[in-house]
GROMACS .gro file of C-alpha atoms in nm:
model
   57
    1MET     CA    1  10.401   8.605   9.554
    2SER     CA    2  10.716   8.559   9.720
    3ASN     CA    3  10.732   8.416  10.085
    4ASN     CA    4  10.872   8.700  10.222
    5HIS     CA    5  10.594   8.925  10.060
    6HIS     CA    6  10.321   8.689  10.197
    7GLN     CA    7  10.484   8.718  10.540
    8TYR     CA    8  10.498   9.100  10.536
    9ILE     CA    9  10.122   9.101  10.446
   10GLU     CA   10  10.056   8.855  10.722
   11ASP     CA   11  10.280   9.053  10.971
   12VAL     CA   12  10.095   9.369  10.914
   13SER     CA   13   9.757   9.227  10.903
   14LYS     CA   14   9.841   9.085  11.251
   15TYR     CA   15   9.948   9.434  11.351
   16ILE     CA   16   9.660   9.607  11.244
   17LYS     CA   17   9.427   9.332  11.421
   18THR     CA   18   9.640   9.416  11.744
   19CYS     CA   19   9.559   9.792  11.736
   20LEU     CA   20   9.199   9.755  11.655
   21ASP     CA   21   9.168   9.506  11.940
   22GLY     CA   22   9.352   9.729  12.167
   23MET     CA   23   9.090   9.985  12.075
   24ALA     CA   24   8.804   9.747  12.161
   25ILE     CA   25   8.710   9.712  11.774
   26LYS     CA   26   8.672   9.345  11.668
   27PHE     CA   27   8.836   9.303  11.348
   28ILE     CA   28   8.711   8.953  11.163
   29PRO     CA   29   8.797   8.989  10.812
   30THR     CA   30   8.569   8.853  10.534
   31ASP     CA   31   8.733   8.728  10.217
   32ILE     CA   32   8.657   9.037  10.042
   33GLN     CA   33   8.799   9.236  10.336
   34THR     CA   34   9.093   9.020  10.333
   35ILE     CA   35   9.146   9.082   9.951
   36TYR     CA   36   9.108   9.461   9.968
   37LEU     CA   37   9.331   9.511  10.275
   38ARG     CA   38   9.585   9.299  10.098
   39GLU     CA   39   9.566   9.535   9.789
   40SER     CA   40   9.571   9.822  10.021
   41LEU     CA   41   9.881   9.701  10.182
   42GLU     CA   42  10.060   9.628   9.843
   43LYS     CA   43   9.966   9.988   9.708
   44PHE     CA   44  10.106  10.147  10.026
   45ARG     CA   45  10.427   9.929  10.035
   46ASP     CA   46  10.478  10.033   9.676
   47ASN     CA   47  10.426  10.410   9.723
   48GLU     CA   48  10.710  10.566   9.878
   49GLU     CA   49  10.553  10.920   9.945
   50LEU     CA   50  10.304  10.743  10.207
   51LYS     CA   51  10.593  10.575  10.384
   52VAL     CA   52  10.743  10.935  10.489
   53GLY     CA   53  10.701  10.951  10.886
   54ILE     CA   54  10.536  10.607  10.906
   55LYS     CA   55  10.672  10.319  11.043
   56ILE     CA   56  10.503   9.962  10.955
   57PRO     CA   57  10.652   9.647  11.105
   0.00000   0.00000   0.00000
């Protein structure tokens, strides 16, 4: 995994945590949740159809 890709995942993870914190939802990922989140983000990033109209930092 390249550094840019790793940084992208970290940035989006922080963005999601910030959004959840703003809704008073505590997000404390376990190892399994972190792996799932990472895989989900990778699938999302690779799926051009899902990106239409959605801005990810």
